[in-house]
CSV table of C-alpha atoms and ligand atoms in Angstrom, one decimal:
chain,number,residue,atom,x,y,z
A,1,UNK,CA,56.8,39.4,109.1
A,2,UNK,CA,54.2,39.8,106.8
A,3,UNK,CA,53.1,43.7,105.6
A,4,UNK,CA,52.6,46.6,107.8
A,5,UNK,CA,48.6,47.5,108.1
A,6,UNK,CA,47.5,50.8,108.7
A,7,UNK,CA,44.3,49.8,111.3
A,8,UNK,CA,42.1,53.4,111.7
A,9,UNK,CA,40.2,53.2,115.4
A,10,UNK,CA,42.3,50.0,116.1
A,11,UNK,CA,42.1,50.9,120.0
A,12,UNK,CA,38.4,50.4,119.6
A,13,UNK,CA,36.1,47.6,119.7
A,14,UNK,CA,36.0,45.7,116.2
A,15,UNK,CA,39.4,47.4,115.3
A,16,UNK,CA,41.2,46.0,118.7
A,17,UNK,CA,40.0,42.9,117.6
A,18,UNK,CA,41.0,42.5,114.2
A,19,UNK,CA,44.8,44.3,115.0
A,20,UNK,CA,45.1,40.9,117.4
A,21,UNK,CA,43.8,38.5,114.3
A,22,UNK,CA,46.3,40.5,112.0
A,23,UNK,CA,49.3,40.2,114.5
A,24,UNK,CA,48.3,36.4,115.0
A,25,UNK,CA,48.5,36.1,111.1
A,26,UNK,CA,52.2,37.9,111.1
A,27,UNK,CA,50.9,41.4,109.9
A,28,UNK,CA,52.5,43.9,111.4
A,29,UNK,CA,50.2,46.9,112.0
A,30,UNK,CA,50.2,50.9,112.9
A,31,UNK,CA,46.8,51.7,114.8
A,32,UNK,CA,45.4,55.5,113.7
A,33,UNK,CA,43.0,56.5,116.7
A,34,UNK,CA,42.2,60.0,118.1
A,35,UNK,CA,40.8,57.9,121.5
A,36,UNK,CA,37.7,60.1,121.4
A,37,UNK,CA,35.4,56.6,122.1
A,38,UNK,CA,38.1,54.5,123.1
A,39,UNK,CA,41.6,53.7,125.3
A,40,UNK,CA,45.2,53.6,125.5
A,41,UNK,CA,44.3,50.6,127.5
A,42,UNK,CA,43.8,48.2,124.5
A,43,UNK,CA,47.7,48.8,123.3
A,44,UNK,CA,48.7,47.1,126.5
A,45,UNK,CA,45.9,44.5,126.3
A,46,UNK,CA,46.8,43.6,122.7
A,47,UNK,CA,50.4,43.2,123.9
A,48,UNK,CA,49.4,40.8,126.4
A,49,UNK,CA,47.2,39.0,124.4
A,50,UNK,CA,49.6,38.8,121.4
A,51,UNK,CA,53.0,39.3,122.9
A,52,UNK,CA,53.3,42.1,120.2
A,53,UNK,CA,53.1,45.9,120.6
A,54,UNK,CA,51.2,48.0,117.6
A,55,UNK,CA,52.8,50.7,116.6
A,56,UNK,CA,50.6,53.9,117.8
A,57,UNK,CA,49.6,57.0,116.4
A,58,UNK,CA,47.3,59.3,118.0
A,59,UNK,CA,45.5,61.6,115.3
A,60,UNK,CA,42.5,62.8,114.4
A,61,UNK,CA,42.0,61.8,110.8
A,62,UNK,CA,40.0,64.1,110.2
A,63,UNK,CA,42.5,66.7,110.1
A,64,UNK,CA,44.1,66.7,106.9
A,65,UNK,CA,47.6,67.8,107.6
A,66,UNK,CA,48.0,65.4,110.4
A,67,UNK,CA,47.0,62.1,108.3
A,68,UNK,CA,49.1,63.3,105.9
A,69,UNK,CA,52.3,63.4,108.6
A,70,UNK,CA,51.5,59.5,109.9
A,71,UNK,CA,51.6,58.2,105.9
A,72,UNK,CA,55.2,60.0,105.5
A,73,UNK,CA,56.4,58.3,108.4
A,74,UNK,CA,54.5,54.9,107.5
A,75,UNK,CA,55.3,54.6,104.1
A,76,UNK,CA,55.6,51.3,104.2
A,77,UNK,CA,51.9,50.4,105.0
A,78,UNK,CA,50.8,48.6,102.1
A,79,UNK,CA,46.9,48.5,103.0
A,80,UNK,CA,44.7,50.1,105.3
A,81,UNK,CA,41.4,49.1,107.6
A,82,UNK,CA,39.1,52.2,108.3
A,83,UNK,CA,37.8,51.9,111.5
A,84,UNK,CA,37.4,54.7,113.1
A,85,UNK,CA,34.4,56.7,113.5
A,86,UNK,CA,31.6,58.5,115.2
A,87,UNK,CA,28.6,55.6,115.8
A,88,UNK,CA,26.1,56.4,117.8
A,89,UNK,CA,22.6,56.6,116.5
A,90,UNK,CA,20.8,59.0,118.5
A,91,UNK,CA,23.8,61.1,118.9
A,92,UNK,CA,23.7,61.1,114.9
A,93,UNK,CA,20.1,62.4,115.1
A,94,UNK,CA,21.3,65.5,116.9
A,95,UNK,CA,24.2,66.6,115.8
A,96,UNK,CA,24.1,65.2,112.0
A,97,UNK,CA,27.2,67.7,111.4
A,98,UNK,CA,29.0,66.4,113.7
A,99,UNK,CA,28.8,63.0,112.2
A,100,UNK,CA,29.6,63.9,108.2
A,101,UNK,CA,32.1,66.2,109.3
A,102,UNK,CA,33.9,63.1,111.4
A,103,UNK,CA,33.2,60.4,109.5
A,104,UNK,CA,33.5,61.7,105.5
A,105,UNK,CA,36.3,64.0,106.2
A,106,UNK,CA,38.1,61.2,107.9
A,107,UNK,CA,37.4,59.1,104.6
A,108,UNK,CA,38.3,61.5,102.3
A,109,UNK,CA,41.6,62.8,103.7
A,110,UNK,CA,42.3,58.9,104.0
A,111,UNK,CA,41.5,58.5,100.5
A,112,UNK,CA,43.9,61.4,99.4
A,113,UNK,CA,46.8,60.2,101.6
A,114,UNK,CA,46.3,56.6,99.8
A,115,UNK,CA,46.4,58.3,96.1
A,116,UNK,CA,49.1,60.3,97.6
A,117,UNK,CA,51.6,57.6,98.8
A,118,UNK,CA,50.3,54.9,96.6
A,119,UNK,CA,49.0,52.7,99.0
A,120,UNK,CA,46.3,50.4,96.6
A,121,UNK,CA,44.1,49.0,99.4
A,122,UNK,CA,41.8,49.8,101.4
A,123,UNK,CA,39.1,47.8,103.4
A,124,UNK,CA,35.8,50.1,104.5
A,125,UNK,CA,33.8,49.3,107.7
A,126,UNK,CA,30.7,49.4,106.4
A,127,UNK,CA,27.2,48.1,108.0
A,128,UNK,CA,23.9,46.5,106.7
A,129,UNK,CA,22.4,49.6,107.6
A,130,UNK,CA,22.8,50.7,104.2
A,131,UNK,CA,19.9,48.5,103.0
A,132,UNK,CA,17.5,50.6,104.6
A,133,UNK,CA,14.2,48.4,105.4
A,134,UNK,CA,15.1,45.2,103.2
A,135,UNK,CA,12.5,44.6,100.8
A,136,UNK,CA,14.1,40.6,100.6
A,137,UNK,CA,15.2,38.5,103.5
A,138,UNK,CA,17.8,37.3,103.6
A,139,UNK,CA,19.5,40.5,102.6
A,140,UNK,CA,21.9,39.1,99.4
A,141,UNK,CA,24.4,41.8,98.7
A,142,UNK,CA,22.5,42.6,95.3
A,143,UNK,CA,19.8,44.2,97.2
A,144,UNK,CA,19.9,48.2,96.7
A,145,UNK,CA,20.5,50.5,99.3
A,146,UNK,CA,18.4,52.9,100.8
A,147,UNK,CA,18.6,56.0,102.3
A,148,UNK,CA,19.2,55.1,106.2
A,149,UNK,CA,17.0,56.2,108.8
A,150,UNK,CA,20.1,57.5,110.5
A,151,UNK,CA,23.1,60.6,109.9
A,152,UNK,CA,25.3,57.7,111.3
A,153,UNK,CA,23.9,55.4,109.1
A,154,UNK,CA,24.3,58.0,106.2
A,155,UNK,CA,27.6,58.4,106.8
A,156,UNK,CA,28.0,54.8,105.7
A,157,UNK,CA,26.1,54.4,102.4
A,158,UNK,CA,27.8,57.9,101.2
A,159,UNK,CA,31.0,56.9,102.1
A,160,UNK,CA,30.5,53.8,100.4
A,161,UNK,CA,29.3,55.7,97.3
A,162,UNK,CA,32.6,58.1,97.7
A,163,UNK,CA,34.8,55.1,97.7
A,164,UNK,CA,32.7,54.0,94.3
A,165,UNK,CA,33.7,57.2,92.8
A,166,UNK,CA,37.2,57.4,93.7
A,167,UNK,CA,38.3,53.4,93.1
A,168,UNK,CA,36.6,53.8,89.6
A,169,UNK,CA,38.6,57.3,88.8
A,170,UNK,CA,42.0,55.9,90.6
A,171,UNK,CA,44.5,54.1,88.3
A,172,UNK,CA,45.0,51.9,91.4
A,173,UNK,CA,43.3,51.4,94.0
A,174,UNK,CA,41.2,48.6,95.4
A,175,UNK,CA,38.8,48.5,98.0
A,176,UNK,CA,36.4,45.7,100.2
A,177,UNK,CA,33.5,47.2,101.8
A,178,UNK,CA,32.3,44.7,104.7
A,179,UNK,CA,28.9,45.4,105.6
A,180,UNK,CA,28.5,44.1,109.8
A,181,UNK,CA,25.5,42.8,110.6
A,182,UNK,CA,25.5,43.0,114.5
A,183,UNK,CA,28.7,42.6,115.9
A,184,UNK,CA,28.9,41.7,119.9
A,185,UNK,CA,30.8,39.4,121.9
A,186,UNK,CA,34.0,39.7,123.4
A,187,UNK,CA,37.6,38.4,122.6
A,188,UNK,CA,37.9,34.9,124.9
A,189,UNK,CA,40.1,36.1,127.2
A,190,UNK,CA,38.2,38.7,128.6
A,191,UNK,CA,40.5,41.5,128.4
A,192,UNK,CA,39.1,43.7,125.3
A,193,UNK,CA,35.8,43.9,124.2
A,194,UNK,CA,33.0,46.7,123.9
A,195,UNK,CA,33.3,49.4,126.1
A,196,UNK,CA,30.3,52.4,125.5
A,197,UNK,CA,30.3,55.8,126.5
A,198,UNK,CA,27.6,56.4,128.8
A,199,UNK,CA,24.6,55.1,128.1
A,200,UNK,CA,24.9,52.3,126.0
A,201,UNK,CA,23.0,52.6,122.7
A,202,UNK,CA,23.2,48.4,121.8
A,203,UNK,CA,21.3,45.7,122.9
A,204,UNK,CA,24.3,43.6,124.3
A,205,UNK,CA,26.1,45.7,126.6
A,206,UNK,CA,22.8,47.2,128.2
A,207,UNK,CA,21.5,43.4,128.9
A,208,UNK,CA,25.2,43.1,130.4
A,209,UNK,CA,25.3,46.3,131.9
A,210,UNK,CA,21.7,45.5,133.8
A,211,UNK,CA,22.9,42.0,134.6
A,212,UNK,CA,26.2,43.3,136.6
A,213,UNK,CA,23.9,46.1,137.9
A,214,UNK,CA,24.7,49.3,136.8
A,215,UNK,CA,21.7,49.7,135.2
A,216,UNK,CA,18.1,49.3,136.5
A,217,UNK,CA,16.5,47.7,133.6
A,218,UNK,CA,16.5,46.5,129.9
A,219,UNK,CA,14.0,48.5,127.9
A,220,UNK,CA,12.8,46.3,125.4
A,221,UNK,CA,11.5,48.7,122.4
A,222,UNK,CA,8.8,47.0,121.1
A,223,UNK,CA,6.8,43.5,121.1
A,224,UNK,CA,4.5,44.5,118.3
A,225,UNK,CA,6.8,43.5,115.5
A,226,UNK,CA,5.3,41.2,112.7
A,227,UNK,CA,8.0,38.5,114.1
A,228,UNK,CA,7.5,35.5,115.9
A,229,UNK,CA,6.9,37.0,119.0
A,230,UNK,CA,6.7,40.4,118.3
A,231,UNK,CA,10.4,41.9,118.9
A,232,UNK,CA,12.9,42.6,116.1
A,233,UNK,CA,15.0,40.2,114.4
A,234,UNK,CA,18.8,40.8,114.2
A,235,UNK,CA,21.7,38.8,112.7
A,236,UNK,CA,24.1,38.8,115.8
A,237,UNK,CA,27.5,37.8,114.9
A,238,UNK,CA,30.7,37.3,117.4
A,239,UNK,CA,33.2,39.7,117.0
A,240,UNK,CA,36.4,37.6,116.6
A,241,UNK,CA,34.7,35.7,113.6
A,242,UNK,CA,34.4,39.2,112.5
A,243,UNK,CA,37.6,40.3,112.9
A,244,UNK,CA,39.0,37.3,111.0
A,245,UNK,CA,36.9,38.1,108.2
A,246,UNK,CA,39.0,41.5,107.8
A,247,UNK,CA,42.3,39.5,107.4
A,248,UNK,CA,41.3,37.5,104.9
A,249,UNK,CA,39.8,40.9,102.9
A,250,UNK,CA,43.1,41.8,103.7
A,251,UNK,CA,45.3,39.0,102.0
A,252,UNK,CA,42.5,39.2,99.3
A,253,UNK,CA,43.7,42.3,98.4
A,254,UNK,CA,47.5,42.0,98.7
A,255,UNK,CA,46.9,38.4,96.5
A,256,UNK,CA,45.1,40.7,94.1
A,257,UNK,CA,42.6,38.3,94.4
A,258,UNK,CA,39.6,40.4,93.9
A,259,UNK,CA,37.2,40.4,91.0
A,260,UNK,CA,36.8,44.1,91.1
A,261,UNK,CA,38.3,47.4,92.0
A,262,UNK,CA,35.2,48.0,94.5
A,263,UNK,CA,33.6,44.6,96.5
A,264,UNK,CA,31.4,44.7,99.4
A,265,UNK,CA,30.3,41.7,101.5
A,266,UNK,CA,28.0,41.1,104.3
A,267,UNK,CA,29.4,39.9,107.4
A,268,UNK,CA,27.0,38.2,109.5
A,269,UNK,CA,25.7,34.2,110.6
A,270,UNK,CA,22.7,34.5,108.6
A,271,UNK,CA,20.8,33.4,111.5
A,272,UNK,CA,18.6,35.7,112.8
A,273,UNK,CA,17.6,36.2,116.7
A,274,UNK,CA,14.9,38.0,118.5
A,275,UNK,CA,15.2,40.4,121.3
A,276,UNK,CA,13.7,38.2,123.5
A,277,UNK,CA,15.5,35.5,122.3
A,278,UNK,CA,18.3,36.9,123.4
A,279,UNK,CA,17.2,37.7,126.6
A,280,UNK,CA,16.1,34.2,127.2
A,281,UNK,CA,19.3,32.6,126.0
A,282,UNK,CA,21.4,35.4,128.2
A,283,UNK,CA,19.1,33.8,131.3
A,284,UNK,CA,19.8,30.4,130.4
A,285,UNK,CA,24.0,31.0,129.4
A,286,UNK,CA,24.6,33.4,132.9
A,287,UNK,CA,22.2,31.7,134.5
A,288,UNK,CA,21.2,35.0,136.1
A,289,UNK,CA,17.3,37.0,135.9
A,290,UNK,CA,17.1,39.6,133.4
A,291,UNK,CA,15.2,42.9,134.6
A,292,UNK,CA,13.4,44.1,131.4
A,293,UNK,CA,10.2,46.0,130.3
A,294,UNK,CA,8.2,46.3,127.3
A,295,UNK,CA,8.4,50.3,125.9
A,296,UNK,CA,6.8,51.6,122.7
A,297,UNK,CA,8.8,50.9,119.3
A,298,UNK,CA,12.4,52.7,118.9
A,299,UNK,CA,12.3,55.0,116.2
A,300,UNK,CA,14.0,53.7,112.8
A,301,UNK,CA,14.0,49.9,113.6
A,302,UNK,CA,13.4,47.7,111.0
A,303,UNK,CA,11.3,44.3,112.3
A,304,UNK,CA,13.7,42.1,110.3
A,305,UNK,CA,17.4,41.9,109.7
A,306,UNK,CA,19.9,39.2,108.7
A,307,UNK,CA,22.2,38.1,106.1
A,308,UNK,CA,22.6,35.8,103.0
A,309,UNK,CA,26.1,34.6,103.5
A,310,UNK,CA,26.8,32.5,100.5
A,311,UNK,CA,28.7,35.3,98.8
A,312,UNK,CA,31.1,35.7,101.6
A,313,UNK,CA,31.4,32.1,102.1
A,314,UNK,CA,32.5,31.5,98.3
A,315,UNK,CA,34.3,34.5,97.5
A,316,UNK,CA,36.2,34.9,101.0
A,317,UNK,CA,36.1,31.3,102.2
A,318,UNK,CA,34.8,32.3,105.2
A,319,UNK,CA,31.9,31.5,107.5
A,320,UNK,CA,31.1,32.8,111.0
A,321,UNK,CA,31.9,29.9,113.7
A,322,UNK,CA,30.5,31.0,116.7
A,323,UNK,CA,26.7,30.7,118.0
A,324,UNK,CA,24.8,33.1,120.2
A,325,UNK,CA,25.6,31.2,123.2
A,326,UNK,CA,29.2,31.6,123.0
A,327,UNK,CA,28.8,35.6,122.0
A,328,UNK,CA,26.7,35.9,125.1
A,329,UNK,CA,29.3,34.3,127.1
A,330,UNK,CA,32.0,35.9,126.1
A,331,UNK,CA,30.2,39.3,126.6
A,332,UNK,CA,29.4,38.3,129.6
A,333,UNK,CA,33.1,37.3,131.0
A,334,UNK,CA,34.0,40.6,129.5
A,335,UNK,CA,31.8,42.8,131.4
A,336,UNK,CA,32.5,41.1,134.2
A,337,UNK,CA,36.4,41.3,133.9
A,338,UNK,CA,35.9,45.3,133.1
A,339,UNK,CA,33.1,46.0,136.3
A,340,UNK,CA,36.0,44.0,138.7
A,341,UNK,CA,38.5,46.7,137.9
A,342,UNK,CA,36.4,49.3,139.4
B,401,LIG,N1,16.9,47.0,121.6
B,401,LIG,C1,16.1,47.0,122.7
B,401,LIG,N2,16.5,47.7,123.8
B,401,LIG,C2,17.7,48.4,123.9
B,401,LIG,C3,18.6,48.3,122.8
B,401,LIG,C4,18.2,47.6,121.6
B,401,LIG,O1,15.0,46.5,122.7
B,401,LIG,O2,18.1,49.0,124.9
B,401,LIG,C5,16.5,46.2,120.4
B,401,LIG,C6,16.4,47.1,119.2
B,401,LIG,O3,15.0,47.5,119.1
B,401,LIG,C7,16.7,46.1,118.1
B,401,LIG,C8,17.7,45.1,118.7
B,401,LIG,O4,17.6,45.3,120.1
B,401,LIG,O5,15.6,45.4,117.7
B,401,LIG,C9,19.1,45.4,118.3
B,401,LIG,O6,19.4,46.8,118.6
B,401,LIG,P1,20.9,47.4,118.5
B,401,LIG,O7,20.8,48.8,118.8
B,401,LIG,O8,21.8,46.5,119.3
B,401,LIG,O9,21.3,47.2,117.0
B,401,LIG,P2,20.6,47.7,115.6
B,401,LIG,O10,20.1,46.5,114.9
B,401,LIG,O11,19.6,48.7,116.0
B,401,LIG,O12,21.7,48.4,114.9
């Protein structure tokens, strides 16, 4: 058995994934997660999946004397994967309190528990949100960020700029910031994969949620986009080539392998799709009639968003594998496996 990983929000939808590509490398692993946005649920399904059960901790990190309490009985975590959070945009937009409160407090008791009980890694889920509108396509991890449109999105590029801080005052303490592009897809066997609350806010699940009939119709926000034809551009990339990407940050870390105390890297195909794109290629994978309209433009969408992957590629070795047709699929099976339980 390799380490024990500390996986924060591992019950949820990147973080169930990567706790199964961590037990499938021989980590062993302690998921942190208050279930506020997720369930109990994934603990059995990563069993079944894996044949291993994660060691569970229900806690709200964002209270400090309770994170303290997990990392004097987990001493022996020797790096840690920071998952969970608060993520939805327009939620964000109304309750920004809400959202810095959860999501920095949550850092920064983390952080103290790590300078605390010495534990000198730490991987960040971060998102390409922090480049704001990108002045350079594609988005090379050089490119400065901006202020995004978003509290959520906030939440990332401060705690990003926290981390800075703190890795460049700590005597030791390393940290890998991976910026996601847009994760979707499912794992392949259908039994975790994204699972909203209410309304879904992403493109994905609302095509799949329309397509197994839940709801009416796919609002499309926008077809007057300086794009191809008209609707935003996004970097989709499958979650499980995501997921693997955190192990090998991971082993990067506990190799010492990194070139600096504070790395980030974009994590996405570098092939960017539009909305309609993916509507047509969800028709032609399902083989099932999309119900959509054109709406007026979403507030805070940028026309055009994907990733230069070459610094990934050399410094991690790693390279998405999966196309769009296989995310779709996947989602698909997924949505379908979670609708049949009823
Ligand atoms: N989108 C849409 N209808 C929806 C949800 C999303 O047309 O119900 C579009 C959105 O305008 C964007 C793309 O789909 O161009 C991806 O949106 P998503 O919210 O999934 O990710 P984002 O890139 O905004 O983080």
């Amino acid at each position: 058995m390799k380490s024990k990983i500390m996986v924060t929000g591992g019950c949820g939808y990147i973080g169930s994934h990567t706790v199964i590509e961590l037990i499938k490398s021989g980590f062993e692993t302690v998921i942190v997660d208050d279930l506020s946005n997720s369930s109990e649920k994934s603990l059995d399904r990563i069993q079944e999946i894996t044949g291993v059960l994660p060691h569970f901790e229900k806690v709200d990190l964002a209270n400090q004397e309770k994170t303290m309490k997990i990392f004097k009985k987990h001493t022996d975590v020797k790096a840690v994967i920071h998952f969970a959070a608060h993520k939805a945009v327009g939620e964000s937009v109304e309750q920004p309190l809400m959202y810095y409160q959860n999501n920095l407090f949550s850092l920064i008791n983390l952080l103290s528990a790590l300078e605390k009980y010495r534990i000198p890694n730490f991987i960040f889920s971060s998102s390409a949100t922090v480049y704001g509108i990108p002045t350079n396509l594609p988005i090379t991890e050089d490119e400065a960020t901006q202020r995004p449109f978003s509290p959520y999105g906030n939440t990332k590029k401060v705690a990003e700029e926290i981390l800075d801080d703190v890795v460049k005052s700590a005597a030791n303490l390393n940290a890998i910031s991976l910026r996601y592009f847009n994760p979707i897809g499912a794992h392949e066997s259908g039994l975790i994969g994204e699972l909203p609350n209410g309304i879904p806010n992403n493109l994905m699940p609302y095509i799949t949620q329309v397509a197994v009939g839940i709801r009416e119709k796919l609002m499309v926000f926008g077809n007057d986009y300086p794009t191809k034809d008209g609707t935003p551009i996004r970097d989709y990339i499958h979650v499980v080539d995501l997921a693997k990407a955190h192990v090998i940050a991971v082993e990067r870390l506990l190799n010492q392998q990194n070139e600096a105390a504070f790395e980030y890297f974009n994590l996405g195909t570098g092939k960017g799709y539009s909305v309609f794109e993916v509507i047509r290629t969800f028709e032609e994978v399902t083989k099932t009639k999309l119900n959509y309209e054109v709406t007026s433009r979403r507030a805070g969408d940028v026309p055009q968003l994907y990733a230069a992957t070459n610094l990934a590629e050399k410094k991690l070795k790693w390279k998405a594998k999966k196309g769009l047709k296989e995310m779709i699929a996947s989602s698909w099976k997924w949505e379908q496996n979670v609708r049949g339980e009823g």
